[in-house]
Short mmCIF file of C-alpha atoms in Angstrom, two decimals:
data_model
loop_
_atom_site.label_atom_id
_atom_site.label_comp_id
_atom_site.label_asym_id
_atom_site.label_seq_id
_atom_site.Cartn_x
_atom_site.Cartn_y
_atom_site.Cartn_z
CA UNK A 1 118.63 14.42 223.06
CA UNK A 2 114.99 16.68 222.41
CA UNK A 3 112.09 15.28 221.28
CA UNK A 4 110.19 17.32 219.02
CA UNK A 5 107.13 17.31 217.66
CA UNK A 6 105.44 18.08 213.43
CA UNK A 7 103.54 21.05 214.03
CA UNK A 8 103.65 21.25 211.32
CA UNK A 9 104.69 22.58 207.03
CA UNK A 10 103.96 26.09 206.06
CA UNK A 11 105.06 28.48 203.23
CA UNK A 12 106.93 31.63 203.31
CA UNK A 13 105.53 33.19 199.98
CA UNK A 14 106.95 36.76 200.90
CA UNK A 15 111.15 34.27 200.75
CA UNK A 16 109.51 31.84 198.81
CA UNK A 17 110.58 29.36 201.39
CA UNK A 18 108.29 25.74 202.57
CA UNK A 19 109.63 26.03 205.95
CA UNK A 20 109.03 23.03 208.31
CA UNK A 21 108.43 23.55 212.23
CA UNK A 22 109.48 21.93 215.50
CA UNK A 23 108.54 22.07 218.63
CA UNK A 24 110.00 20.63 221.78
CA UNK A 25 107.80 18.43 223.61
CA UNK A 26 107.59 21.80 226.35
CA UNK A 27 106.59 23.79 224.35
CA UNK A 28 109.62 25.98 225.05
CA UNK A 29 111.99 26.49 221.70
CA UNK A 30 110.69 25.73 218.32
CA UNK A 31 113.19 24.43 214.97
CA UNK A 32 111.91 26.57 211.41
CA UNK A 33 113.82 23.78 208.68
CA UNK A 34 113.61 25.40 205.69
CA UNK A 35 112.68 22.91 203.23
CA UNK A 36 112.46 21.85 199.86
CA UNK A 37 108.70 22.24 198.05
CA UNK A 38 108.80 18.54 197.04
CA UNK A 39 110.14 17.57 201.09
CA UNK A 40 107.89 19.60 202.71
CA UNK A 41 105.05 18.41 199.65
CA UNK A 42 105.35 15.48 200.51
CA UNK A 43 105.60 15.70 204.51
CA UNK A 44 102.29 17.91 204.76
CA UNK A 45 100.81 14.79 202.95
CA UNK A 46 102.00 12.33 205.59
CA UNK A 47 100.62 14.09 208.01
CA UNK A 48 96.78 15.57 206.85
CA UNK A 49 96.56 10.68 205.90
CA UNK A 50 97.19 11.46 201.79
CA UNK A 51 98.22 8.30 200.70
CA UNK A 52 99.17 8.39 196.85
CA UNK A 53 97.80 5.41 194.25
CA UNK A 54 101.40 4.06 194.31
CA UNK A 55 104.10 5.12 196.79
CA UNK A 56 106.67 8.00 196.90
CA UNK A 57 109.80 8.06 197.42
CA UNK A 58 109.69 8.47 201.19
CA UNK A 59 106.63 5.39 201.45
CA UNK A 60 109.41 3.48 199.20
CA UNK A 61 111.74 3.35 201.90
CA UNK A 62 109.80 2.70 204.63
CA UNK A 63 107.98 0.07 202.72
CA UNK A 64 111.78 -1.51 201.46
CA UNK A 65 113.26 -1.51 205.24
CA UNK A 66 109.45 -3.25 205.93
CA UNK A 67 109.97 -5.85 203.63
CA UNK A 68 113.41 -6.50 205.25
CA UNK A 69 112.39 -6.71 208.22
CA UNK A 70 113.81 -3.24 209.82
CA UNK A 71 111.24 -0.16 210.79
CA UNK A 72 113.07 3.55 211.59
CA UNK A 73 112.72 3.95 215.39
CA UNK A 74 113.04 7.68 215.68
CA UNK A 75 114.69 9.75 213.77
CA UNK A 76 117.51 12.56 215.31
CA UNK A 77 118.79 15.90 214.11
CA UNK A 78 122.39 15.06 214.97
CA UNK A 79 123.74 19.02 213.49
CA UNK A 80 123.29 21.94 211.60
CA UNK A 81 126.88 22.61 209.06
CA UNK A 82 127.42 25.46 207.31
CA UNK A 83 123.68 26.61 207.47
CA UNK A 84 122.34 22.15 206.60
CA UNK A 85 121.00 20.46 208.98
CA UNK A 86 121.54 17.00 209.28
CA UNK A 87 119.74 14.03 210.31
CA UNK A 88 119.64 9.85 210.70
CA UNK A 89 117.32 7.22 210.73
CA UNK A 90 118.08 5.40 213.65
CA UNK A 91 117.72 1.45 212.78
CA UNK A 92 116.02 -1.32 215.31
CA UNK A 93 118.60 -3.59 213.78
CA UNK A 94 121.10 -0.61 215.60
CA UNK A 95 122.36 1.22 212.51
CA UNK A 96 122.17 4.77 212.12
CA UNK A 97 121.43 5.97 208.29
CA UNK A 98 122.81 9.16 207.32
CA UNK A 99 120.23 11.35 205.84
CA UNK A 100 119.02 15.90 205.34
CA UNK A 101 116.80 16.58 208.22
CA UNK A 102 113.39 17.48 205.54
CA UNK A 103 113.57 13.33 204.06
CA UNK A 104 114.65 11.95 208.41
CA UNK A 105 111.27 14.21 209.06
CA UNK A 106 109.45 13.10 206.01
CA UNK A 107 110.76 8.99 206.78
CA UNK A 108 109.39 9.66 210.66
CA UNK A 109 105.32 10.72 209.67
CA UNK A 110 105.18 8.03 207.62
CA UNK A 111 107.08 5.82 209.94
CA UNK A 112 105.77 6.86 213.15
CA UNK A 113 108.73 7.40 214.68
CA UNK A 114 109.23 10.51 217.14
CA UNK A 115 112.30 12.68 216.17
CA UNK A 116 114.48 14.01 218.11
CA UNK A 117 117.34 17.25 218.20
CA UNK A 118 120.16 17.14 219.63
CA UNK A 119 120.39 19.29 222.42
CA UNK A 120 123.26 21.90 220.52
CA UNK A 121 121.85 22.03 217.78
CA UNK A 122 118.58 23.36 219.29
CA UNK A 123 120.85 25.47 221.26
CA UNK A 124 121.50 27.59 218.02
CA UNK A 125 119.44 27.02 216.19
CA UNK A 126 115.75 27.22 217.56
CA UNK A 127 114.24 30.35 218.25
CA UNK A 128 112.07 30.59 221.93
CA UNK A 129 108.54 30.85 222.92
CA UNK A 130 108.38 33.57 225.05
CA UNK A 131 105.43 33.32 228.08
CA UNK A 132 102.46 33.60 228.03
CA UNK A 133 102.60 34.07 224.14
CA UNK A 134 99.60 32.82 222.89
CA UNK A 135 99.98 29.06 221.11
CA UNK A 136 99.00 29.27 217.40
CA UNK A 137 96.04 26.81 217.18
CA UNK A 138 96.78 23.63 215.41
CA UNK A 139 94.57 24.60 212.20
CA UNK A 140 91.73 21.81 211.47
CA UNK A 141 92.02 18.99 209.49
CA UNK A 142 89.74 19.74 207.14
CA UNK A 143 91.63 23.81 207.06
CA UNK A 144 94.75 22.08 206.77
CA UNK A 145 93.48 19.55 203.95
CA UNK A 146 92.77 22.09 202.47
CA UNK A 147 95.99 24.32 202.05
CA UNK A 148 97.67 21.55 201.54
CA UNK A 149 95.43 21.76 198.02
CA UNK A 150 95.84 25.47 197.60
CA UNK A 151 99.88 24.21 198.57
CA UNK A 152 99.37 21.44 195.80
CA UNK A 153 97.76 23.98 192.63
CA UNK A 154 100.72 26.67 193.10
CA UNK A 155 103.10 23.33 192.59
CA UNK A 156 104.92 23.25 189.55
CA UNK A 157 107.66 20.33 188.05
CA UNK A 158 109.96 23.19 187.76
CA UNK A 159 110.24 23.48 191.69
CA UNK A 160 110.86 19.27 191.94
CA UNK A 161 114.12 19.88 190.32
CA UNK A 162 117.03 19.73 192.22
CA UNK A 163 118.95 22.58 193.81
CA UNK A 164 116.23 23.77 195.96
CA UNK A 165 116.77 26.08 198.31
CA UNK A 166 121.13 26.28 200.13
CA UNK A 167 120.28 28.46 202.76
CA UNK A 168 121.04 29.22 206.28
CA UNK A 169 118.37 26.54 207.56
CA UNK A 170 118.00 24.39 205.66
CA UNK A 171 117.09 20.39 206.04
#
């Protein structure tokens, strides 16, 4: 397993997709995961430290687990099947819970746990970051928050309906 850093959530307006960008800690491989709008929103909100007045789905899951005295210690992206990333939540009691990669990343942000990916999935799906390629600077928190707010202004209730994006590399 290779540990990944959550670089952030980006909206590809030309393709009308939301993508979570994950980078290995050596900075050599980038794993883009296409996610649904609601999952992308949940991940971005968690990264920005935004907490809604009432718990959202991923907040609720982490809270229920904590109430049961169980914690998520890490999430693992374990497979890519028919273009869909499969993940597992690894709990501190040794149990593993099947998950979509997008939900697993949203839970990881809230639980403060690492995201790992199998070497096989990285070999199959990641993009090589070339030596000497200038790194994209991380946006300032205020800039990222503004980008997120602009994203929220574009979101419609239909974006949260079931069906989402079923294509290569979806989570």
